[in-house]
CSV table of C-alpha atoms in Angstrom, one decimal:
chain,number,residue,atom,x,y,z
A,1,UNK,CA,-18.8,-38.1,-7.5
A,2,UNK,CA,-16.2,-36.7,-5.3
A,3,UNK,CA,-14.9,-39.2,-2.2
A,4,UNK,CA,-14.3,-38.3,1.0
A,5,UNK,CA,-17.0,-40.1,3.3
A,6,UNK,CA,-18.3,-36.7,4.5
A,7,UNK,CA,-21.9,-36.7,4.6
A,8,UNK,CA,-22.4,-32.9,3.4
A,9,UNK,CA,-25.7,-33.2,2.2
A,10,UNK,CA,-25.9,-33.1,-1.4
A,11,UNK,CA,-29.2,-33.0,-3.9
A,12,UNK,CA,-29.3,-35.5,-6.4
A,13,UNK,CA,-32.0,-34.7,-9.1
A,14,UNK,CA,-33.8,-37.0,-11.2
A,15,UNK,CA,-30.9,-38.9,-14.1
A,16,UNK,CA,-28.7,-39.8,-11.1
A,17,UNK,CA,-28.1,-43.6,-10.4
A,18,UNK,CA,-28.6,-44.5,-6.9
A,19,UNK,CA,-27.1,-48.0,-5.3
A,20,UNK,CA,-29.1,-50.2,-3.3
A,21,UNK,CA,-27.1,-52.6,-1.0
A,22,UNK,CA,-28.9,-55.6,-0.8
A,23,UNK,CA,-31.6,-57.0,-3.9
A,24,UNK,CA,-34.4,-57.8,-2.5
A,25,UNK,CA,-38.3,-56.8,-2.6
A,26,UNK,CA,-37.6,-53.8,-1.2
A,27,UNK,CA,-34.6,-52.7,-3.2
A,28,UNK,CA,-37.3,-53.8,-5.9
A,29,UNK,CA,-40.0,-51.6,-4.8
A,30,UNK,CA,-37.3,-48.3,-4.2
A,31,UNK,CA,-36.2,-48.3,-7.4
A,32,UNK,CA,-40.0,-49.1,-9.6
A,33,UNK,CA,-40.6,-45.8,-7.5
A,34,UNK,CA,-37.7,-43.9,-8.7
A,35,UNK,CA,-37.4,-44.8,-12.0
A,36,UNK,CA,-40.8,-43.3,-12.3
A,37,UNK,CA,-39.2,-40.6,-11.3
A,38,UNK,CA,-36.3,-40.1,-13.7
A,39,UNK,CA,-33.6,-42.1,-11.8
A,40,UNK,CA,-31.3,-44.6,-12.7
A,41,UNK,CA,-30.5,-47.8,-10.1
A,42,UNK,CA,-28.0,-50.3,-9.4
A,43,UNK,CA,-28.3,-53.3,-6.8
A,44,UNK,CA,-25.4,-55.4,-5.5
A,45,UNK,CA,-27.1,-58.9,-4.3
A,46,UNK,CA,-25.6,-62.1,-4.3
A,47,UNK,CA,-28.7,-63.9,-5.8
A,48,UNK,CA,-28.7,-63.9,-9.6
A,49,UNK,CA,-32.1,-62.5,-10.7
A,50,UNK,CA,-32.9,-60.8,-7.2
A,51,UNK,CA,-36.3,-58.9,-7.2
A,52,UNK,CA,-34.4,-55.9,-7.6
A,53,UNK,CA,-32.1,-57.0,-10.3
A,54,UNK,CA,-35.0,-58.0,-12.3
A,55,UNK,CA,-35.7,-54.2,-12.3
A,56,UNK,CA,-32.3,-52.3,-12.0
A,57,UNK,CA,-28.4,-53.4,-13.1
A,58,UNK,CA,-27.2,-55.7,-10.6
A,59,UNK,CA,-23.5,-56.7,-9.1
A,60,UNK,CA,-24.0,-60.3,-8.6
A,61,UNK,CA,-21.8,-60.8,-5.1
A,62,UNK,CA,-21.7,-61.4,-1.9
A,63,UNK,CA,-22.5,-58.3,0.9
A,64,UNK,CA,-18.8,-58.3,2.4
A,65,UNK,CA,-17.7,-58.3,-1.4
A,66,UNK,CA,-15.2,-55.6,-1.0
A,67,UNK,CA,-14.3,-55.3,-4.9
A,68,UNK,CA,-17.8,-55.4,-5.9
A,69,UNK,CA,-19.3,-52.6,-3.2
A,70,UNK,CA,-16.3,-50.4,-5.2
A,71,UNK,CA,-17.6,-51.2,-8.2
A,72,UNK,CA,-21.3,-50.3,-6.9
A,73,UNK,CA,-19.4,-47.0,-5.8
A,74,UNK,CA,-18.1,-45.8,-9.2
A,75,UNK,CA,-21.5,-46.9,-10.4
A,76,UNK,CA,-23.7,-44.7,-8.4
A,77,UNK,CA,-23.8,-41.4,-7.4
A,78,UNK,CA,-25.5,-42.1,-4.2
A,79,UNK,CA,-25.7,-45.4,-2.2
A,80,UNK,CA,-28.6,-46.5,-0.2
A,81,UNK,CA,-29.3,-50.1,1.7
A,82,UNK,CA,-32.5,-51.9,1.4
A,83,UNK,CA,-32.2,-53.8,4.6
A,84,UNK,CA,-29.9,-53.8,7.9
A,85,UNK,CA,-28.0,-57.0,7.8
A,86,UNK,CA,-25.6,-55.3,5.2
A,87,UNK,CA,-21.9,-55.4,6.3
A,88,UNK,CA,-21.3,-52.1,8.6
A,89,UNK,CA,-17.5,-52.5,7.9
A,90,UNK,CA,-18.7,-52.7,3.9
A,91,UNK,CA,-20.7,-49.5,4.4
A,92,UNK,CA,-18.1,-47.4,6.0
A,93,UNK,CA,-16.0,-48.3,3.6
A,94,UNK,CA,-18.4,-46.9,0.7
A,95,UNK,CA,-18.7,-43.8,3.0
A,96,UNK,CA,-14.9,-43.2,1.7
A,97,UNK,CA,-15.6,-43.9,-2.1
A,98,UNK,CA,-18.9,-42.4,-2.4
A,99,UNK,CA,-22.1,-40.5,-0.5
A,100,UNK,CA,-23.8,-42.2,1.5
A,101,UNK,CA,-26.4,-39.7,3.4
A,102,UNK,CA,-27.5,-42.7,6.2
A,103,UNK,CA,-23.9,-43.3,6.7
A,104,UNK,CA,-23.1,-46.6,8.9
A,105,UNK,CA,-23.6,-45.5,12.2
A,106,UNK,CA,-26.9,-45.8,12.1
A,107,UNK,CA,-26.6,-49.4,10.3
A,108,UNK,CA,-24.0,-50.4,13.1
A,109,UNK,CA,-26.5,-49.4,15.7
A,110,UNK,CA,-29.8,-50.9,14.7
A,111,UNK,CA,-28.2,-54.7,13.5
A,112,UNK,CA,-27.3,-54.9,17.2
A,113,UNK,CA,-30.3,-55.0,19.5
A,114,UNK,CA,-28.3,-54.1,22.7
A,115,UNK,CA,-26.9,-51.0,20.5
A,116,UNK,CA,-30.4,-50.1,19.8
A,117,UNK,CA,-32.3,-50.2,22.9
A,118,UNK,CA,-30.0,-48.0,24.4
A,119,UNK,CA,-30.0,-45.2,21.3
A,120,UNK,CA,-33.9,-45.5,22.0
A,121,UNK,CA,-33.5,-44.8,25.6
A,122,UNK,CA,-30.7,-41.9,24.8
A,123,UNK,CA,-33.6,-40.4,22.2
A,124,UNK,CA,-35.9,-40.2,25.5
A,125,UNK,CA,-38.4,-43.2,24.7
A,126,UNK,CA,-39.4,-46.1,26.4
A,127,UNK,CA,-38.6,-49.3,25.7
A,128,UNK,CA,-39.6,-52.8,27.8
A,129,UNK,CA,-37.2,-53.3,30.6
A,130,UNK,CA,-34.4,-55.5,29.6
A,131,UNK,CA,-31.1,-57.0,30.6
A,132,UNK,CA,-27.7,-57.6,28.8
A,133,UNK,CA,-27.1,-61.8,29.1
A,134,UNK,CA,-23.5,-63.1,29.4
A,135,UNK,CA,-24.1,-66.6,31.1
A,136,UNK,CA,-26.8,-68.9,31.7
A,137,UNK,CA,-26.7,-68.0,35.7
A,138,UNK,CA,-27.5,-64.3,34.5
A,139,UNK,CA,-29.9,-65.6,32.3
A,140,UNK,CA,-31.6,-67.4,35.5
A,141,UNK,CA,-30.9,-64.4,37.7
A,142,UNK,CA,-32.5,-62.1,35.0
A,143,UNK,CA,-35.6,-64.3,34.5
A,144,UNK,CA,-36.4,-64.1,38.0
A,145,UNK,CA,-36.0,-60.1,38.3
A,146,UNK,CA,-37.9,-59.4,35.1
A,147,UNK,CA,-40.8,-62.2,35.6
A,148,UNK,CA,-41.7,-64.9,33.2
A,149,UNK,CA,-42.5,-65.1,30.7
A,150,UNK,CA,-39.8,-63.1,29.0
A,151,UNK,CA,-38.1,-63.3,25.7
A,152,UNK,CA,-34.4,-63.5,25.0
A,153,UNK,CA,-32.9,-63.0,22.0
A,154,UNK,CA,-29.8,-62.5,20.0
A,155,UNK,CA,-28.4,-59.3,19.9
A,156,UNK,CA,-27.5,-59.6,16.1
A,157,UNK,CA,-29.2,-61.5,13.1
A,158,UNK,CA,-32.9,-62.7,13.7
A,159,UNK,CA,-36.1,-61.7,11.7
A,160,UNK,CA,-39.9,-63.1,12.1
A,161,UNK,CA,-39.2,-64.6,15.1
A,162,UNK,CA,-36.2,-66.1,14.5
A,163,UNK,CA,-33.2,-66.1,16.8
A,164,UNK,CA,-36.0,-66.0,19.8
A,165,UNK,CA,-37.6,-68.0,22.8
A,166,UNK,CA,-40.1,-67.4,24.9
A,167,UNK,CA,-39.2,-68.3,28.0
A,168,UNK,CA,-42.3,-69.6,30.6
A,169,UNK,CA,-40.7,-71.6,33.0
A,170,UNK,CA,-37.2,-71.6,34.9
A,171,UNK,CA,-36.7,-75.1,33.7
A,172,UNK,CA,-36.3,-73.7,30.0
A,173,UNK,CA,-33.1,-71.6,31.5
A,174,UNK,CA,-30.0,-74.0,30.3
A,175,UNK,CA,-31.7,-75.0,26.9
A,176,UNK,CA,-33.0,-71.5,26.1
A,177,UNK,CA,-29.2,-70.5,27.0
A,178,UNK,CA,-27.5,-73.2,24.7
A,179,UNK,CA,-29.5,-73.3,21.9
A,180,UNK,CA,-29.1,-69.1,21.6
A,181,UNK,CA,-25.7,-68.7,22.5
A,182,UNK,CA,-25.1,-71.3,19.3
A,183,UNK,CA,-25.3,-67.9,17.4
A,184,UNK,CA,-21.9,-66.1,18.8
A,185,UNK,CA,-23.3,-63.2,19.7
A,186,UNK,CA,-24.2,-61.6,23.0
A,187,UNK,CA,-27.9,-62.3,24.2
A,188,UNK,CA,-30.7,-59.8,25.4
A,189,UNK,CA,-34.1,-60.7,27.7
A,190,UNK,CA,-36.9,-58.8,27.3
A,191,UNK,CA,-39.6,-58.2,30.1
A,192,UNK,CA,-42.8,-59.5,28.1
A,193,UNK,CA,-44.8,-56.9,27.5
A,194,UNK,CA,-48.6,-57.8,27.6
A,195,UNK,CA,-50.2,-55.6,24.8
A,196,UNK,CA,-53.3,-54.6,23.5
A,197,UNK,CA,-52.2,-53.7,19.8
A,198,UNK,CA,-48.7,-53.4,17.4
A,199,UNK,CA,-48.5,-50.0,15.9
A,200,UNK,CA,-45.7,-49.0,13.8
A,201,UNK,CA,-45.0,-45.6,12.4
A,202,UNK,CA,-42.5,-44.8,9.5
A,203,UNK,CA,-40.9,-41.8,9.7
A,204,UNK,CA,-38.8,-40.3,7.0
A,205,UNK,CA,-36.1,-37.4,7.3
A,206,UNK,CA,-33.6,-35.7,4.8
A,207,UNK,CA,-30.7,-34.0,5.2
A,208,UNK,CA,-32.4,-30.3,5.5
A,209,UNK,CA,-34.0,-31.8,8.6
A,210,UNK,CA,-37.3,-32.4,7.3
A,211,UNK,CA,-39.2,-34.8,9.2
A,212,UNK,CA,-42.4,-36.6,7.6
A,213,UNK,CA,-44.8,-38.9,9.8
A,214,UNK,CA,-46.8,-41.4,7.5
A,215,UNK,CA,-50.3,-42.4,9.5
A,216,UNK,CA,-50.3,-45.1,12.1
A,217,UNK,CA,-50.1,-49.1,11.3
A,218,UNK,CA,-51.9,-51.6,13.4
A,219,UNK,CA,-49.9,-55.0,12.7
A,220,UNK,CA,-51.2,-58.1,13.0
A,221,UNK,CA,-48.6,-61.0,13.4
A,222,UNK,CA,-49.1,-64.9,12.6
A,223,UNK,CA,-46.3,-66.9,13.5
A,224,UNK,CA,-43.6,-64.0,14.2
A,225,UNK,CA,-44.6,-63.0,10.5
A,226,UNK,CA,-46.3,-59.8,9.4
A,227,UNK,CA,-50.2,-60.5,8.6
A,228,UNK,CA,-52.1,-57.7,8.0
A,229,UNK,CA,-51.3,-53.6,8.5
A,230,UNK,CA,-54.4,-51.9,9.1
A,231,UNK,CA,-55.1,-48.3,8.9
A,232,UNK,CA,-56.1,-46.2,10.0
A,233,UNK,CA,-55.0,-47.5,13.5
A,234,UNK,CA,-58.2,-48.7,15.5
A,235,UNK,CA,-56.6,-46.2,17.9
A,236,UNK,CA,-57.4,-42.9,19.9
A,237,UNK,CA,-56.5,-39.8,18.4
A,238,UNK,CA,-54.1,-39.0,21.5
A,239,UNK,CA,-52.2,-42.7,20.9
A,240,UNK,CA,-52.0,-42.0,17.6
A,241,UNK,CA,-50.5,-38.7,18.0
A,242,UNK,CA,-48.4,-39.7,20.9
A,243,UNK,CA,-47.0,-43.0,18.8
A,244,UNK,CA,-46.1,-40.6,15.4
A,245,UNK,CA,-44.4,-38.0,18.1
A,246,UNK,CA,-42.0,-40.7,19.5
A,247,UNK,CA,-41.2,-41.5,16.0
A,248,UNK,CA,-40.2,-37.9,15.1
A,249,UNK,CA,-37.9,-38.1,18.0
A,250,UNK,CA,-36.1,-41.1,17.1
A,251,UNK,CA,-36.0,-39.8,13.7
A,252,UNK,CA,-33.8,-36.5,15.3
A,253,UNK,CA,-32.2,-38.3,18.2
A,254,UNK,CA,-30.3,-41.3,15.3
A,255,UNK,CA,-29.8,-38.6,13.0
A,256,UNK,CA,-31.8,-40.7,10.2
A,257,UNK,CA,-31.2,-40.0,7.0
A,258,UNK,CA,-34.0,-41.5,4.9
A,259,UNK,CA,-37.0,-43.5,6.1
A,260,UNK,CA,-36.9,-45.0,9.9
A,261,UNK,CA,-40.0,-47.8,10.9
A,262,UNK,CA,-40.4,-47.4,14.8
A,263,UNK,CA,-42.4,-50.9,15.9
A,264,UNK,CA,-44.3,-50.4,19.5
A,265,UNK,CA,-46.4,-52.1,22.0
A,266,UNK,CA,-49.4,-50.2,23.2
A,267,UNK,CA,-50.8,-51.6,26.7
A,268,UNK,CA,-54.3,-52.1,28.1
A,269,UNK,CA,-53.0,-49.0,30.3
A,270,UNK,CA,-52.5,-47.0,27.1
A,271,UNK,CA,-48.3,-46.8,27.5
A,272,UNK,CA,-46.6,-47.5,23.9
A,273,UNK,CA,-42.8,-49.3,24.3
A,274,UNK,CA,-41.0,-49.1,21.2
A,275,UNK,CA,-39.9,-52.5,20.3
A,276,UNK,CA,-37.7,-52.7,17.1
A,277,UNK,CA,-36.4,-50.1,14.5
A,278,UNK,CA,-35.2,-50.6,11.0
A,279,UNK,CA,-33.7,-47.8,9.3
A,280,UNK,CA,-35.4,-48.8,5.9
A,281,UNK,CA,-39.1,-49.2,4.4
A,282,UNK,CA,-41.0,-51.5,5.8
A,283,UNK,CA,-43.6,-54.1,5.4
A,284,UNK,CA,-45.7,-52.2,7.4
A,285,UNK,CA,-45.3,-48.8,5.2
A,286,UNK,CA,-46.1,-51.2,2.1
A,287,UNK,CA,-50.0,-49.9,2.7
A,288,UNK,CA,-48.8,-46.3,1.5
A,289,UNK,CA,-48.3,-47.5,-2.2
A,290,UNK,CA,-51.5,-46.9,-2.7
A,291,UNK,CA,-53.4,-45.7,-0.1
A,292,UNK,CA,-51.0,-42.2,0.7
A,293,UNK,CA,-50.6,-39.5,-1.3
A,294,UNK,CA,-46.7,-40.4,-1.1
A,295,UNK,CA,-45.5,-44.1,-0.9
A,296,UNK,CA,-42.7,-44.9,2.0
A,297,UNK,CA,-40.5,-46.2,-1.3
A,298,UNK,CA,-40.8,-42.6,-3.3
A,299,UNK,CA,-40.5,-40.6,0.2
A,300,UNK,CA,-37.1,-42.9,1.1
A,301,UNK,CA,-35.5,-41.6,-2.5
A,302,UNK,CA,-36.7,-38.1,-2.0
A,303,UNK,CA,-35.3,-37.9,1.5
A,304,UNK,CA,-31.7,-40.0,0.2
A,305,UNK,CA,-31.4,-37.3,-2.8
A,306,UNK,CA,-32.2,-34.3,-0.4
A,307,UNK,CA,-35.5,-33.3,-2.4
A,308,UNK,CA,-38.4,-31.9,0.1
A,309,UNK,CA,-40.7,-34.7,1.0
A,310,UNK,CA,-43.7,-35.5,-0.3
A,311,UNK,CA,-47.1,-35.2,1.7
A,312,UNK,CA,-47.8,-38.8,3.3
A,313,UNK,CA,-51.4,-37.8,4.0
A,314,UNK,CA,-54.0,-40.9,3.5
A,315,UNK,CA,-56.2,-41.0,1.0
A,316,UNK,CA,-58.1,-44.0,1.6
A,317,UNK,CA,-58.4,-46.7,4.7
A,318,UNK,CA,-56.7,-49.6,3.7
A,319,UNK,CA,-55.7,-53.6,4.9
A,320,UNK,CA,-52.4,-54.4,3.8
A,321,UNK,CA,-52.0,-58.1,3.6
A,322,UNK,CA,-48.8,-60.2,3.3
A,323,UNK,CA,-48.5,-63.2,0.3
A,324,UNK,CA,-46.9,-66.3,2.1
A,325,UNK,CA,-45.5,-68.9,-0.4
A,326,UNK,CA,-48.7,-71.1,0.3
A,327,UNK,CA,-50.9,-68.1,-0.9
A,328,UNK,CA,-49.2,-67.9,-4.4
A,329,UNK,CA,-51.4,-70.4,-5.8
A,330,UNK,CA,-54.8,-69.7,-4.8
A,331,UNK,CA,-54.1,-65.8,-5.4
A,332,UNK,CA,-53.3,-66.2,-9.0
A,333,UNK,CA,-56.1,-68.5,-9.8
A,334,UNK,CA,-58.6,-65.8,-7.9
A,335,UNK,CA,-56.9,-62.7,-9.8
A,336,UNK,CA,-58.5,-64.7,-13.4
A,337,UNK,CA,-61.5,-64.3,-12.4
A,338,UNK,CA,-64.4,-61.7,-12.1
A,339,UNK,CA,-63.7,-60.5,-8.7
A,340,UNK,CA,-67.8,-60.6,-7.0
A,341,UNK,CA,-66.8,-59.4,-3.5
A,342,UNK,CA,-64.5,-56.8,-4.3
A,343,UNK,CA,-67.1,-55.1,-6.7
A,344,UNK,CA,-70.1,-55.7,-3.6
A,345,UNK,CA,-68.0,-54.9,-0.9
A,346,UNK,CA,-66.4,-51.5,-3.1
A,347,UNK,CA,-63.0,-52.5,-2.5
A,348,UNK,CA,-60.0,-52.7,-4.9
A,349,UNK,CA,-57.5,-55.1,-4.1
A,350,UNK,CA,-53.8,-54.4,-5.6
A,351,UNK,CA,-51.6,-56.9,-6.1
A,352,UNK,CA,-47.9,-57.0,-5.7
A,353,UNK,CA,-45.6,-59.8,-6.5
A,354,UNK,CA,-42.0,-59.9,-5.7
A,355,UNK,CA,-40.7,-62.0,-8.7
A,356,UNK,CA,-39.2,-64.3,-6.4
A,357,UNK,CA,-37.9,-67.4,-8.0
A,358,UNK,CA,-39.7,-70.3,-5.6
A,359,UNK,CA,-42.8,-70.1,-3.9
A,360,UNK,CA,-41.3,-70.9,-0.5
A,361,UNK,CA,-44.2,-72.2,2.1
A,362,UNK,CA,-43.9,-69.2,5.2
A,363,UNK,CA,-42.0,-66.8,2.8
A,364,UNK,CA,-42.8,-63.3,2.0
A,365,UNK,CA,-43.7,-63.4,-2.0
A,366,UNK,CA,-45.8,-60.1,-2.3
A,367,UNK,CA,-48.5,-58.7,-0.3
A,368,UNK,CA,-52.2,-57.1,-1.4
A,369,UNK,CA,-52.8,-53.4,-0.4
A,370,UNK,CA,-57.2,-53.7,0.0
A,371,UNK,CA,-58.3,-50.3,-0.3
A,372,UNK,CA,-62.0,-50.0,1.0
A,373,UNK,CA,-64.3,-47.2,2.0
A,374,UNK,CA,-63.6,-48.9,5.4
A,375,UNK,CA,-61.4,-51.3,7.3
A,376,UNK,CA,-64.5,-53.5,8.0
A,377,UNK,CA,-65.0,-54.1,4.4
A,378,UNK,CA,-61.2,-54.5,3.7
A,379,UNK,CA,-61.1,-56.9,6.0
A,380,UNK,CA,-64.5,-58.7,4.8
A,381,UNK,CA,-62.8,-59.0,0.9
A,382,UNK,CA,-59.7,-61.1,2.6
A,383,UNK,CA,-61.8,-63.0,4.6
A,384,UNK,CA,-64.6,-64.1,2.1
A,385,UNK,CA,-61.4,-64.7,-0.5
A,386,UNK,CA,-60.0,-67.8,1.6
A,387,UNK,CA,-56.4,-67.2,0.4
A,388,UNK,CA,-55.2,-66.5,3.6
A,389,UNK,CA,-56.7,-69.7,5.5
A,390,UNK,CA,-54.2,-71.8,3.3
């Protein structure tokens, strides 16, 4: 390993040990991908016995652990990060003790939603009409411009809905304001965009400026959480092709290094307005495991090590559906027995379990992947199962 914190591309072949900032499910699911094929991992995660350290070495300490990213540097020949809350300070750092092909501008842009909305808009894409909030008379001023209901938001932190309000009145102005600006960070409000569907697309790209496109995801949320990715998209061909074109061109216009998810809005009128990007697999890429010819988790370590991508073609329609800490339970005692729908309805139903400690009601524990000779039947085998009206 030769420091520097130049991002010269370099290919790493199978026997190399990649780092994975952060140990969670999907540092899990990276490296069960590329140990298959040949590679070596190492996690740094302050939780002892984090899903990914139950599959790879792991550096029990915290993110902004300075010794300890070091020691994941002389550990690994190439550094990747599993999720964007990492410490962008930590990650430049790492740039000058070992390779890391995403680098940290990409990290520093995408934890701050300000940040990213305008790289979005740089990269030539829509997003929904927004304003930078300082004070709560800005806030009011703002409401009023962009119509209610709008959303603000912090501009850091914040996942499944948290760090959000909706507001629907004027009168929610000074509380909305308070409770948000708790946080320390500067505030966003979103024009609400009224939608007919949430598509995502992940997008991966290596350092020989490959791009890959997997298919379309229509998401379905519950509660600000991921439900269900169904695909294909119950989309047109020309929103579909339109959706994985604006991904390609945040792909080139960040410069992304690995995998990229690009969340949008498609309106009755048939516009799509990108939402959110995280520069990392996705819970709505987690469909691909099994249902592309490439999963999002073997594509991210091809494009990090600078091997050509895989093909990310589907091979099958599929409903990927999310395990909540109340669906634990009911999900094990159904996987005992003779499954009667799923051999009826000719789906197969593949289960994935995080190995997370405590089944935590509203908390991601693993997700199904339904794979069906059609999403009607897919979604007939989760519906006839009950799990998911716990």
């Amino acid at each position: 390993m030769t420091p520097g914190g130049n991002r010269e591309a370099k290919t790493l072949l199978p026997g190399s040990t990649i780092g994975v900032l952060g140990g969670g499910q999907l540092g899990r699911m990276m490296a069960q991908a590329g140990s298959a094929m040949g590679y070596r991992f190492v996690t740094l995660d302050p939780t002892p016995d984090s899903p990914c350290g139950q599959v790879a070495d792991q550096i029990v300490a915290a993110y902004n652990d300075r010794e300890a990213a070091k020691e994941l540097a002389e550990r690994s020949d190439v550094i990747t990060y599993e999720f964007e809350n990492v410490d962008a300070g930590v990650a430049a750092m790492l740039m000058e003790e070992s390779y890391v092909p995403q680098g940290s501008e990409l990290l520093y842009t995408t934890q701050h939603r300000l940040r990213e909305k305008r790289a979005i808009e740089a990269a030539g894409v829509p997003v929904a009409p927004y304003r930078e909030i300082g004070s709560e008379e800005e806030l009011r001023a703002a409401a009023a411009e962009l119509g209610l209901p709008c959303v603000l938001k912090t501009a850091t932190g914040g996942y499944d809905g948290k760090g959000q309000w909706v507001l629907r009145s004027l009168d929610e102005v000074p509380e909305a304001y308070e409770t948000l600006s708790k946080a320390r960070t500067q505030l966003v409000l979103e024009q609400f965009i009224r939608f007919d569907k949430e598509l995502s697309v992940i997008a991966a790209r290596s350092p020989r400026g490959e791009i890959r496109t997997f298919p379309v995801a229509e998401n379905i949320h519950i509660h600000n959480i991921l439900h269900q990715s169904i695909v294909p998209a119950r989309i047109s061909g020309a929103v579909q092709l339109e959706a994985e074109k604006l991904a390609v061109r945040i792909a080139e216009g960040l410069g992304v290094i690995g995998l990229i998810a690009v969340e949008m809005f498609l309106t009755p009128d048939g516009k799509l307005y990108v939402n959110e990007l995280a520069p990392r697999p996705h819970n709505s890429g987690h469909y691909t495991m099994e249902a592309c010819r490439t999963s999002q988790f073997e594509q991210h370590v091809r494009a990090v090590c600078n091997l050509p991508l895989g093909d990310p073609s589907l091979l099958t329609p599929v409903v990927m559906v999310n395990v909540l800490g109340q669906h634990v339970q009911p999900l094990l005692e159904r996987m005992a027995q003779p499954d009667e729908a799923a051999e009826r309805l000719g789906t197969a139903p593949k289960v994935h379990l995080y190995g997370k400690k405590d089944a935590v009601h509203q908390r991601k524990m693993g997700h199904v992947n339904v794979l069906a000779p059609d999403i009607d039947s897919a979604l007939q085998w989760i519906e006839e199962t009950t799990i998911w009206k716990v």
